[in-house]
Coordinates of C-alpha atoms (C1' of nucleotides) in Angstrom, one line a residue:
Chain Y
M181 CA -219.4 66.1 -122.9
A182 CA -217.2 67.0 -120.0
K183 CA -218.6 69.9 -118.0
G184 CA -216.1 72.5 -117.2
I185 CA -213.3 71.3 -119.4
T186 CA -212.5 73.6 -122.4
K187 CA -211.8 71.6 -125.6
R188 CA -208.2 71.4 -126.7
S189 CA -209.2 72.7 -130.1
E190 CA -210.9 75.8 -128.6
D191 CA -208.2 77.0 -126.2
Y192 CA -205.3 74.7 -125.5
S193 CA -204.0 76.7 -122.6
R194 CA -207.4 76.9 -120.9
W195 CA -207.9 73.2 -121.5
Y196 CA -204.6 72.5 -119.7
L197 CA -205.7 74.5 -116.6
D198 CA -209.2 72.9 -116.7
V199 CA -207.7 69.4 -116.7
I200 CA -205.6 70.2 -113.7
A201 CA -208.7 71.6 -111.9
A202 CA -211.0 68.8 -112.9
A203 CA -208.5 66.1 -111.8
K204 CA -207.8 68.0 -108.6
L205 CA -204.0 68.0 -109.2
A206 CA -203.2 71.5 -108.0
D207 CA -204.6 74.8 -106.8
Y208 CA -203.4 78.3 -106.9
A209 CA -201.8 79.5 -103.6
P210 CA -202.2 82.9 -102.1
V211 CA -198.8 84.0 -103.3
K212 CA -198.6 84.8 -107.0
G213 CA -197.0 82.1 -109.0
C214 CA -197.1 79.5 -106.3
M215 CA -199.2 76.4 -106.3
V216 CA -200.5 73.9 -103.9
I217 CA -200.0 70.4 -105.2
R218 CA -203.1 68.5 -104.1
P219 CA -203.1 64.8 -103.1
N220 CA -203.9 63.7 -106.7
G221 CA -201.1 65.6 -108.1
Y222 CA -198.7 64.7 -105.3
A223 CA -199.4 61.0 -105.7
I224 CA -198.2 61.2 -109.3
W225 CA -195.1 63.0 -108.1
E226 CA -194.5 60.3 -105.5
R227 CA -194.8 57.6 -108.3
M228 CA -192.3 59.5 -110.3
Q229 CA -190.0 59.9 -107.4
A230 CA -190.2 56.2 -106.6
E231 CA -189.3 55.1 -110.1
L232 CA -186.5 57.7 -110.6
D233 CA -185.1 57.1 -107.1
T234 CA -184.8 53.4 -107.8
M235 CA -183.0 54.1 -111.0
F236 CA -180.6 56.5 -109.4
K237 CA -179.8 54.1 -106.6
E238 CA -179.3 51.2 -109.0
S239 CA -176.7 53.3 -110.8
G240 CA -174.8 53.9 -107.5
H241 CA -176.3 57.3 -106.4
V242 CA -177.2 58.1 -102.8
N243 CA -179.5 60.7 -101.4
A244 CA -178.6 63.6 -99.1
Y245 CA -180.1 66.9 -98.2
F246 CA -178.5 70.4 -98.3
P247 CA -180.1 73.5 -96.8
L248 CA -182.5 75.9 -98.4
L249 CA -180.6 79.1 -97.6
I250 CA -177.3 79.9 -99.3
P251 CA -175.0 82.8 -98.5
E252 CA -175.3 85.3 -101.3
S253 CA -171.5 85.3 -101.7
Y254 CA -171.5 81.6 -102.7
L255 CA -173.7 82.2 -105.6
K256 CA -171.3 84.9 -106.9
K257 CA -168.3 82.6 -107.0
E258 CA -169.0 81.2 -110.4
A259 CA -169.3 84.0 -112.9
E260 CA -171.6 82.5 -115.4
H261 CA -173.7 81.0 -112.7
V262 CA -174.4 84.2 -110.9
E263 CA -175.2 86.0 -114.1
G264 CA -177.7 83.3 -115.0
F265 CA -179.4 83.0 -111.7
A266 CA -179.1 86.3 -109.8
P267 CA -182.0 88.0 -111.5
E268 CA -184.4 85.2 -110.5
C269 CA -183.3 84.7 -106.9
A270 CA -185.4 85.4 -103.8
V271 CA -183.2 86.9 -101.1
V272 CA -183.7 86.9 -97.4
T273 CA -182.4 90.1 -95.9
Q274 CA -183.9 89.9 -92.4
G275 CA -184.1 87.3 -89.7
G276 CA -185.2 87.4 -86.1
G277 CA -186.2 90.9 -86.5
K278 CA -182.7 92.0 -87.5
K279 CA -181.1 92.9 -90.7
L280 CA -178.7 90.1 -91.7
E281 CA -174.9 90.6 -92.0
E282 CA -174.9 88.6 -95.2
R283 CA -178.0 88.2 -97.3
L284 CA -179.2 84.7 -97.9
V285 CA -180.4 83.4 -101.2
I286 CA -183.2 80.9 -101.3
R287 CA -181.7 78.2 -103.5
P288 CA -182.6 78.4 -107.2
T289 CA -180.4 75.3 -107.5
S290 CA -177.8 73.9 -105.2
E291 CA -174.4 73.7 -107.0
T292 CA -172.8 76.4 -104.9
I293 CA -173.7 75.2 -101.4
I294 CA -173.0 71.6 -102.4
W295 CA -169.6 72.4 -103.8
S296 CA -168.7 74.4 -100.8
M297 CA -169.2 71.2 -98.8
Y298 CA -167.5 69.0 -101.4
K299 CA -164.4 71.1 -100.8
D300 CA -164.2 69.7 -97.3
W301 CA -165.1 66.2 -98.3
I302 CA -162.7 65.6 -101.1
Q303 CA -159.0 65.3 -100.6
S304 CA -157.9 62.2 -102.5
H305 CA -158.9 60.3 -105.6
R306 CA -160.1 57.7 -103.1
D307 CA -162.9 60.1 -102.1
L308 CA -164.1 60.1 -105.6
P309 CA -166.6 59.7 -107.2
I310 CA -169.2 61.3 -105.1
L311 CA -172.7 60.5 -106.5
I312 CA -175.2 62.5 -104.5
N313 CA -178.8 63.3 -105.3
Q314 CA -181.2 65.4 -103.4
W315 CA -185.0 65.7 -103.5
A316 CA -185.8 69.3 -102.7
N317 CA -187.7 72.5 -103.5
V318 CA -186.2 75.5 -105.2
V319 CA -187.4 79.0 -105.8
R320 CA -187.0 81.0 -109.0
W321 CA -188.6 84.4 -109.3
E322 CA -190.4 83.9 -112.6
M323 CA -192.3 86.7 -114.4
R324 CA -194.8 84.5 -116.0
T325 CA -195.9 81.3 -114.3
R326 CA -198.1 78.3 -115.3
L327 CA -199.2 75.4 -113.0
F328 CA -196.5 72.7 -113.0
L329 CA -194.7 74.0 -116.1
R330 CA -193.3 77.1 -114.4
T331 CA -194.0 78.0 -110.8
M332 CA -192.0 80.2 -108.4
E333 CA -191.3 77.3 -106.2
F334 CA -191.1 73.8 -107.6
L335 CA -190.1 70.3 -106.4
W336 CA -187.3 68.5 -108.1
Q337 CA -184.4 66.2 -107.7
E338 CA -180.9 67.5 -108.3
G339 CA -177.9 65.2 -108.7
H340 CA -174.5 66.6 -108.0
T341 CA -171.5 64.4 -108.8
A342 CA -167.8 64.8 -108.5
H343 CA -165.3 62.8 -110.5
A344 CA -161.5 62.4 -110.9
T345 CA -161.5 62.7 -114.7
A346 CA -163.2 64.5 -117.5
G347 CA -164.1 61.2 -119.1
E348 CA -165.9 60.0 -116.0
A349 CA -167.9 63.2 -115.7
Q350 CA -168.9 63.0 -119.3
E351 CA -169.9 59.3 -118.9
E352 CA -172.0 60.3 -115.9
T353 CA -173.7 63.1 -117.8
L354 CA -174.7 60.7 -120.5
R355 CA -175.7 57.9 -118.1
I356 CA -178.2 60.2 -116.4
L357 CA -179.5 61.5 -119.7
E358 CA -180.2 57.9 -120.6
I359 CA -182.0 57.4 -117.3
Y360 CA -184.1 60.4 -118.0
R361 CA -184.9 59.1 -121.5
I362 CA -185.9 55.7 -120.2
F363 CA -188.0 57.3 -117.5
A364 CA -189.8 59.6 -120.0
E365 CA -190.4 56.9 -122.6
D366 CA -191.0 53.8 -120.5
F367 CA -192.8 55.3 -117.5
M368 CA -194.4 58.5 -118.8
A369 CA -195.0 57.0 -122.2
M370 CA -193.6 60.3 -123.5
P371 CA -191.3 60.0 -126.4
V372 CA -188.3 62.4 -126.2
L373 CA -185.4 63.5 -128.3
T374 CA -182.1 63.6 -126.6
G375 CA -179.2 65.8 -127.4
V376 CA -177.0 68.7 -126.4
K377 CA -178.2 72.3 -126.0
S378 CA -176.7 75.2 -127.8
E379 CA -174.4 77.6 -126.0
R380 CA -177.3 80.0 -125.6
E381 CA -179.6 77.5 -124.0
K382 CA -177.1 75.7 -121.8
F383 CA -177.1 75.8 -118.0
A384 CA -175.3 78.8 -116.5
G385 CA -172.0 77.5 -115.4
A386 CA -171.9 74.3 -117.5
L387 CA -169.6 73.1 -120.2
Q388 CA -172.4 71.4 -121.9
T389 CA -176.1 70.8 -121.2
Y390 CA -177.9 67.7 -122.4
A391 CA -181.6 67.5 -122.4
I392 CA -184.6 65.4 -123.1
E393 CA -187.1 67.2 -125.2
A394 CA -190.8 66.2 -125.8
M395 CA -193.5 67.4 -128.0
M396 CA -196.8 68.4 -126.4
Q397 CA -200.2 68.0 -128.1
D398 CA -200.2 71.6 -129.3
C399 CA -196.9 70.8 -131.1
K400 CA -194.8 72.9 -128.8
A401 CA -191.6 71.6 -127.3
L402 CA -191.1 70.9 -123.6
Q403 CA -187.7 70.5 -122.1
A404 CA -188.3 67.7 -119.6
G405 CA -185.0 67.1 -118.0
T406 CA -181.4 68.3 -118.2
S407 CA -178.0 66.7 -117.5
H408 CA -175.0 69.1 -117.3
N409 CA -171.4 68.4 -117.7
L410 CA -170.0 71.2 -115.4
G411 CA -166.3 70.5 -116.2
Q412 CA -164.1 72.0 -113.6
N413 CA -166.0 75.2 -113.3
F414 CA -167.4 74.7 -109.9
A415 CA -164.3 72.9 -108.6
K416 CA -162.3 75.9 -109.6
A417 CA -164.8 78.4 -108.2
F418 CA -164.9 76.6 -104.8
D419 CA -161.3 75.4 -105.0
V420 CA -162.0 71.7 -104.8
K421 CA -158.9 69.7 -105.5
F422 CA -157.8 66.1 -105.0
Q423 CA -154.6 64.3 -105.0
S424 CA -154.4 61.9 -107.9
E425 CA -152.8 58.5 -107.9
E426 CA -149.7 60.1 -109.3
G427 CA -149.7 62.5 -106.4
N428 CA -150.7 65.7 -108.3
L429 CA -153.2 68.2 -107.1
E430 CA -156.1 68.4 -109.6
H431 CA -159.4 70.1 -109.8
V432 CA -162.4 67.8 -109.6
W433 CA -164.8 67.2 -112.5
A434 CA -168.5 67.7 -112.0
T435 CA -172.0 67.0 -113.3
S436 CA -175.4 68.1 -112.2
W437 CA -178.8 67.0 -113.4
G438 CA -182.4 67.4 -112.6
V439 CA -186.0 66.8 -113.4
S440 CA -188.9 68.6 -111.7
T441 CA -192.6 68.7 -111.1
R442 CA -192.7 70.2 -114.6
L443 CA -192.8 66.5 -115.7
I444 CA -196.4 66.4 -114.4
G445 CA -197.2 69.2 -116.8
G446 CA -195.6 67.2 -119.6
L447 CA -197.5 64.1 -118.6
I448 CA -200.8 66.0 -118.8
M449 CA -200.0 67.6 -122.1
S450 CA -198.8 64.4 -123.7
H451 CA -201.8 62.2 -123.1
S452 CA -204.9 63.9 -121.7
D453 CA -208.0 64.5 -123.8
D454 CA -211.1 66.6 -123.8
L455 CA -212.6 64.5 -121.0
G456 CA -209.8 65.2 -118.6
L457 CA -206.6 63.6 -117.4
V458 CA -205.2 60.4 -119.0
L459 CA -202.4 58.7 -117.1
P460 CA -200.0 56.0 -118.2
P461 CA -200.6 52.9 -116.0
K462 CA -197.0 52.8 -114.7
L463 CA -197.4 56.2 -113.1
A464 CA -201.1 56.2 -112.3
P465 CA -201.5 56.2 -108.5
L466 CA -204.7 54.3 -109.1
Q467 CA -204.7 51.9 -112.1
V468 CA -208.1 50.3 -111.8
V469 CA -211.3 51.6 -110.3
V470 CA -214.1 49.2 -109.8
V471 CA -217.6 50.7 -109.9
P472 CA -220.2 48.3 -108.5
I473 CA -223.8 48.9 -109.5
W474 CA -226.9 48.0 -107.6
R475 CA -230.5 48.8 -107.0
G476 CA -231.6 48.4 -103.4
D477 CA -229.8 46.9 -100.4
D478 CA -230.2 43.3 -101.5
E479 CA -228.4 43.8 -104.8
K480 CA -225.9 46.0 -103.1
S481 CA -224.8 43.3 -100.7
S482 CA -224.8 40.5 -103.3
V483 CA -222.8 42.6 -105.7
L484 CA -220.3 43.7 -103.1
E485 CA -220.0 40.2 -101.8
R486 CA -219.2 38.8 -105.2
L487 CA -216.8 41.6 -105.7
S488 CA -214.8 41.0 -102.7
A489 CA -214.5 37.3 -103.8
I490 CA -213.3 38.4 -107.2
T491 CA -210.8 41.0 -106.0
A492 CA -209.5 38.8 -103.1
D493 CA -206.3 38.0 -104.9
W494 CA -205.8 41.3 -106.7
K495 CA -203.9 42.9 -103.9
G496 CA -200.2 43.5 -104.9
K497 CA -201.0 42.7 -108.5
F498 CA -202.0 46.3 -109.5
R499 CA -203.3 49.4 -107.7
F500 CA -207.1 49.3 -107.5
R501 CA -209.9 50.7 -105.6
I502 CA -213.5 49.6 -105.2
D503 CA -215.7 52.7 -105.3
D504 CA -218.6 51.5 -103.2
R505 CA -219.7 54.9 -102.0
D506 CA -223.4 55.0 -101.7
N507 CA -223.9 58.7 -102.0
Y508 CA -222.9 58.9 -105.7
R509 CA -224.5 57.2 -108.6
P510 CA -222.6 55.1 -111.2
G511 CA -222.7 57.8 -113.9
W512 CA -221.2 60.3 -111.6
K513 CA -218.4 57.9 -110.6
F514 CA -217.6 57.1 -114.2
N515 CA -217.2 60.7 -114.9
E516 CA -215.2 61.4 -111.8
W517 CA -212.6 58.7 -112.4
E518 CA -212.4 59.7 -116.1
K519 CA -211.5 63.2 -115.1
Q520 CA -208.8 61.8 -112.8
G521 CA -207.3 59.7 -115.5
V522 CA -207.6 56.2 -114.0
P523 CA -206.5 53.9 -116.8
I524 CA -209.1 51.1 -116.3
R525 CA -212.6 51.1 -115.0
I526 CA -214.4 47.9 -114.2
E527 CA -218.2 47.9 -113.9
I528 CA -220.0 45.1 -112.1
G529 CA -223.7 45.0 -111.6
P530 CA -226.6 42.6 -111.3
R531 CA -226.5 41.8 -115.0
D532 CA -222.9 40.8 -114.7
L533 CA -223.5 38.6 -111.7
E534 CA -225.8 36.5 -113.9
S535 CA -223.6 36.4 -116.9
G536 CA -220.4 35.9 -114.7
E537 CA -218.8 38.8 -116.6
A538 CA -217.7 42.3 -115.9
V539 CA -217.3 45.4 -118.2
L540 CA -213.8 46.7 -118.6
V541 CA -213.4 50.2 -120.0
R542 CA -210.2 51.7 -121.1
R543 CA -209.7 55.4 -120.3
D544 CA -207.3 56.0 -123.2
S545 CA -209.6 54.7 -126.0
G546 CA -213.0 54.4 -124.3
E547 CA -213.2 50.8 -125.5
K548 CA -215.5 48.5 -123.6
E549 CA -215.0 44.8 -123.3
R550 CA -216.9 42.1 -121.4
I551 CA -214.6 39.8 -119.4
P552 CA -215.4 36.7 -117.3
H553 CA -214.7 37.2 -113.6
D554 CA -212.1 34.6 -113.4
R555 CA -210.1 36.1 -116.2
L556 CA -209.9 39.6 -114.8
L557 CA -206.9 38.9 -112.7
T558 CA -204.8 38.0 -115.8
E559 CA -206.6 40.3 -118.2
I560 CA -206.2 43.6 -116.3
P561 CA -202.4 43.6 -116.2
T562 CA -202.3 42.8 -119.9
V563 CA -204.6 45.7 -120.7
L564 CA -202.6 48.0 -118.5
Q565 CA -199.5 47.1 -120.4
Q566 CA -201.3 47.6 -123.6
I567 CA -202.5 51.0 -122.6
Q568 CA -199.0 52.0 -121.6
K569 CA -197.7 50.8 -125.0
D570 CA -200.6 52.5 -127.0
L571 CA -200.1 55.8 -125.2
F572 CA -196.5 55.8 -126.1
K573 CA -197.2 54.9 -129.7
R574 CA -199.9 57.5 -130.1
A575 CA -197.6 60.2 -128.7
A576 CA -194.7 59.0 -130.9
D577 CA -196.8 58.9 -134.0
F578 CA -198.1 62.4 -133.2
R579 CA -194.6 63.7 -132.8
D580 CA -193.3 62.1 -135.9
A581 CA -196.2 63.4 -137.9
N582 CA -195.4 66.9 -136.7
T583 CA -191.7 66.7 -137.3
H584 CA -190.5 68.1 -140.6
T585 CA -187.4 68.7 -142.5
C586 CA -187.1 72.2 -143.8
D587 CA -184.5 74.0 -145.9
D588 CA -186.2 77.3 -146.7
Y589 CA -186.2 80.1 -144.0
D590 CA -189.4 81.8 -145.2
D591 CA -191.1 78.4 -145.4
L592 CA -190.0 77.7 -141.9
K593 CA -191.4 80.9 -140.5
Q594 CA -194.7 80.3 -142.2
R595 CA -195.0 76.7 -141.0
L596 CA -194.0 77.5 -137.5
D597 CA -196.9 80.0 -137.5
E598 CA -199.4 77.7 -139.2
D599 CA -198.6 74.2 -138.0
G600 CA -196.0 74.4 -135.3
G601 CA -194.0 71.2 -134.6
F602 CA -190.4 70.3 -134.8
Y603 CA -188.3 71.3 -137.8
R604 CA -185.0 69.7 -138.7
V605 CA -182.9 72.5 -140.2
H606 CA -179.3 73.2 -141.0
W607 CA -177.6 75.8 -138.8
N608 CA -174.1 77.2 -138.9
G609 CA -173.6 76.7 -135.2
K610 CA -173.2 80.4 -134.5
R611 CA -174.9 82.3 -131.6
E612 CA -175.9 85.2 -133.8
S613 CA -177.9 83.1 -136.2
E614 CA -179.6 81.3 -133.2
E615 CA -180.5 84.7 -131.8
R616 CA -181.9 85.9 -135.0
L617 CA -183.9 82.8 -135.4
Q618 CA -185.5 83.3 -132.0
N619 CA -186.2 87.0 -132.6
E620 CA -187.8 86.4 -135.9
T621 CA -189.7 83.2 -135.3
K622 CA -190.0 82.8 -131.5
A623 CA -188.6 79.3 -132.0
T624 CA -185.4 78.1 -130.5
I625 CA -182.9 75.3 -131.1
R626 CA -184.2 72.5 -128.9
V627 CA -181.6 69.8 -129.3
I628 CA -178.5 69.2 -131.3
Q629 CA -178.1 65.5 -132.0
T630 CA -174.4 65.2 -132.2
E631 CA -174.4 61.6 -133.2
Q632 CA -176.1 62.5 -136.4
S633 CA -174.3 64.3 -139.2
E634 CA -175.4 65.6 -142.6
K635 CA -173.6 68.3 -144.5
G636 CA -175.7 71.2 -145.7
S637 CA -176.0 74.9 -145.5
C638 CA -177.5 77.0 -142.7
I639 CA -181.1 77.9 -143.2
L640 CA -180.5 81.5 -142.2
T641 CA -177.1 82.3 -143.6
G642 CA -176.3 79.6 -146.2
E643 CA -173.0 79.0 -144.5
P644 CA -171.8 75.4 -144.1
S645 CA -173.5 73.2 -141.5
E646 CA -172.4 69.9 -140.1
R647 CA -175.8 68.6 -139.1
R648 CA -179.5 69.4 -138.8
V649 CA -180.7 70.7 -135.5
V650 CA -184.3 70.5 -134.1
V651 CA -186.0 73.9 -134.0
A652 CA -189.4 74.5 -132.3
R653 CA -191.4 76.9 -130.2
A654 CA -191.1 75.8 -126.6
Y655 CA -192.7 76.1 -123.2
Chain E
rC64 C1' -192.1 94.8 -117.8
rG65 C1' -196.2 95.7 -121.8
rG66 C1' -201.5 94.4 -123.2
rG67 C1' -206.3 92.4 -121.5
rG68 C1' -209.6 90.6 -117.7
rC69 C1' -211.4 89.8 -112.8
rG70 C1' -212.1 90.5 -107.3
rU71 C1' -219.9 89.6 -104.5
rA72 C1' -221.4 82.3 -100.2
rG73 C1' -216.7 76.6 -100.9
rC74 C1' -216.8 77.0 -106.7
rG75 C1' -218.9 79.5 -111.2
rC76 C1' -221.5 83.9 -111.9
rA77 C1' -225.7 87.9 -112.1
rG78 C1' -226.8 92.5 -109.7
rC79 C1' -223.5 98.0 -110.7
rC80 C1' -225.0 101.8 -116.3
rC81 C1' -230.1 104.2 -113.4
rG82 C1' -227.8 104.2 -105.1
rG83 C1' -233.0 102.0 -101.4
rU84 C1' -234.3 94.5 -97.7
rA85 C1' -227.7 90.8 -101.5
rG86 C1' -229.5 87.0 -105.6
rC87 C1' -228.9 82.5 -109.2
rG88 C1' -226.6 77.7 -110.5
rC89 C1' -223.4 74.0 -108.6
rA90 C1' -221.5 72.2 -104.1
rU91 C1' -222.9 71.3 -98.6
rC92 C1' -226.6 69.6 -94.7
rU93 C1' -231.7 66.8 -93.5
rG94 C1' -235.6 63.5 -95.3
rC95 C1' -237.9 60.4 -98.9
rU96 C1' -237.6 58.2 -103.7
rU97 C1' -233.5 56.7 -106.9
rU98 C1' -228.7 54.0 -108.8
rG99 C1' -225.8 50.2 -116.1
rG100 C1' -223.1 57.7 -118.2
rG101 C1' -222.8 63.8 -114.2
rA102 C1' -230.5 61.7 -110.2
rG103 C1' -235.6 63.8 -108.6
rC104 C1' -238.6 66.2 -105.1
rA105 C1' -239.2 68.9 -100.4
rG106 C1' -236.7 71.7 -96.8
rA107 C1' -232.2 74.1 -94.5
rG108 C1' -227.4 76.4 -93.5
rG109 C1' -223.8 79.6 -95.5
rG110 C1' -221.9 86.8 -97.2
rU111 C1' -217.9 92.4 -92.9
rC112 C1' -219.8 92.5 -101.8
rG113 C1' -210.8 92.7 -102.1
rC114 C1' -209.1 97.0 -99.0
rU115 C1' -208.9 102.4 -97.7
rG116 C1' -211.0 107.0 -98.0
rG117 C1' -214.8 110.3 -100.1
rU118 C1' -219.9 111.9 -101.9
rU119 C1' -225.0 110.8 -99.8
rC120 C1' -230.4 110.4 -95.3
rA121 C1' -228.7 105.8 -97.6
rA122 C1' -223.0 102.7 -101.4
rA123 C1' -222.0 95.9 -103.9
rU124 C1' -223.7 100.1 -107.1
rC125 C1' -221.1 106.8 -107.8
rC126 C1' -215.8 109.1 -107.2
rA127 C1' -210.5 108.7 -105.8
rG128 C1' -206.8 105.7 -104.3
rU129 C1' -204.7 101.0 -103.2
rC130 C1' -203.8 95.7 -103.0
rG131 C1' -204.2 91.1 -105.2
rC132 C1' -205.0 87.3 -108.7
rC133 C1' -205.8 85.2 -113.6
rC134 C1' -205.0 85.2 -119.0
rC135 C1' -202.0 86.8 -123.4
rG136 C1' -196.9 88.5 -125.0
rA137 C1' -191.1 89.5 -123.9
rC138 C1' -187.5 86.4 -120.2
rC139 C1' -186.8 81.5 -118.0
rA140 C1' -186.7 74.4 -116.0

RNA sequence: CGGGGCGUAGCGCAGCCCGGUAGCGCAUCUGCUUUGGGAGCAGAGGGUCGCUGGUUCAAAUCCAGUCGCCCCGACCA
């Protein structure tokens, strides 16, 4: 059994932290609530960035960079926004040994500074749309932190777009939501629900917030990405107008959207097991590790020689590494790479040289298979694809098995306590009932799937309801 | 902000109650033997015991204060 990793069934939260430590993904920093993202963790983030960035660019977005420090007055320009973010802002009051004339906020998000610039950049409908994304760090002063899921400083991408019409802004909001869904499901192998957030849960300053919502292995919900339709709120706050084709001055329509290093937390909690990290092949920085086995120098050189012939044409086909370190024994290496979540391990030793085969071991299932050397090149990509598919299916089956329909409030309370999971319940759409739900059950409305409709009566009040909403306890 | 826990070698901990040469495991370094699931033996290096003050001949240990971090709740991506 894995040394140093608490079992999920014993203490899920401890397990999560143990997996991160064992896989060397992150470390605690000297400052409370801050983390160091170690090379193994950062490599995953880089994989995520690469895939997302490609999708953003393919859909017409460009990258830019706006500064970390924002004049405090900017944050105050949008009423809801300041109310939402002010309490969690870190503020710089001093610089160069002097007290500052105006205090500077370390960005908790960049809408305000970006819209202050858009004001100068937008005059005519010909300047629109602006489709800018930035990869950046932000700081939010959180009371309770957790590696990757909630840290004081985190890395993310934030898209900020400006449009001529409400319709275009809405289209953009949904286009990004779909990109997030595809990324979560196809790359992270993490099934998500998409939908709109309730008034209470929406972004401070948005008209509407859309989100992708996943279920972790402890049956809790994780909001994994958000896409906001900001309407004209920020354009009005920063006085950003454009002259339309008809010659009228109109306020610009906006969206913003983001995913963060929280995704890594979601990735861990979707697939990993009691042996450590499990990574979906598409995001695994290392997809295949080859562990050669030998006794003595003669065997070592013949195994390695054969290995370099076998792997000669692997380059560019998948990401692999030959672990020929002499100071560790095979068993140690098996364990090491398992903890780090490498999807496939290939073992090649003297026995395999004779038989002309190699042993292929899947990280997700532990299955072992003997494969002839000349078939490895074609077999490995196939198995990688299969692992990717199986991980998604396993996660989707798990989520579906833990998603329930419920019409009785007492029953809901009890089941949330006992089983957790997602519950499809009727809700009257009112803020008061949502608040009551949260106070009494610690669960919140995760998503409202507006495309579905089903008449019923609110689980709390009995009042009419247009559709079921998904309720769960969340991270 | 409430509750709990912990600060002693890089990591995990014991020692503290009952003051008297700072220890164990892992890791690290050297050598030999090993290598198909976390190797064995022999040797070695590594510490202002979180910080400040007090009591004492003597403090990791007793007293007072202080700082920090982690975990669990409320709030949040």
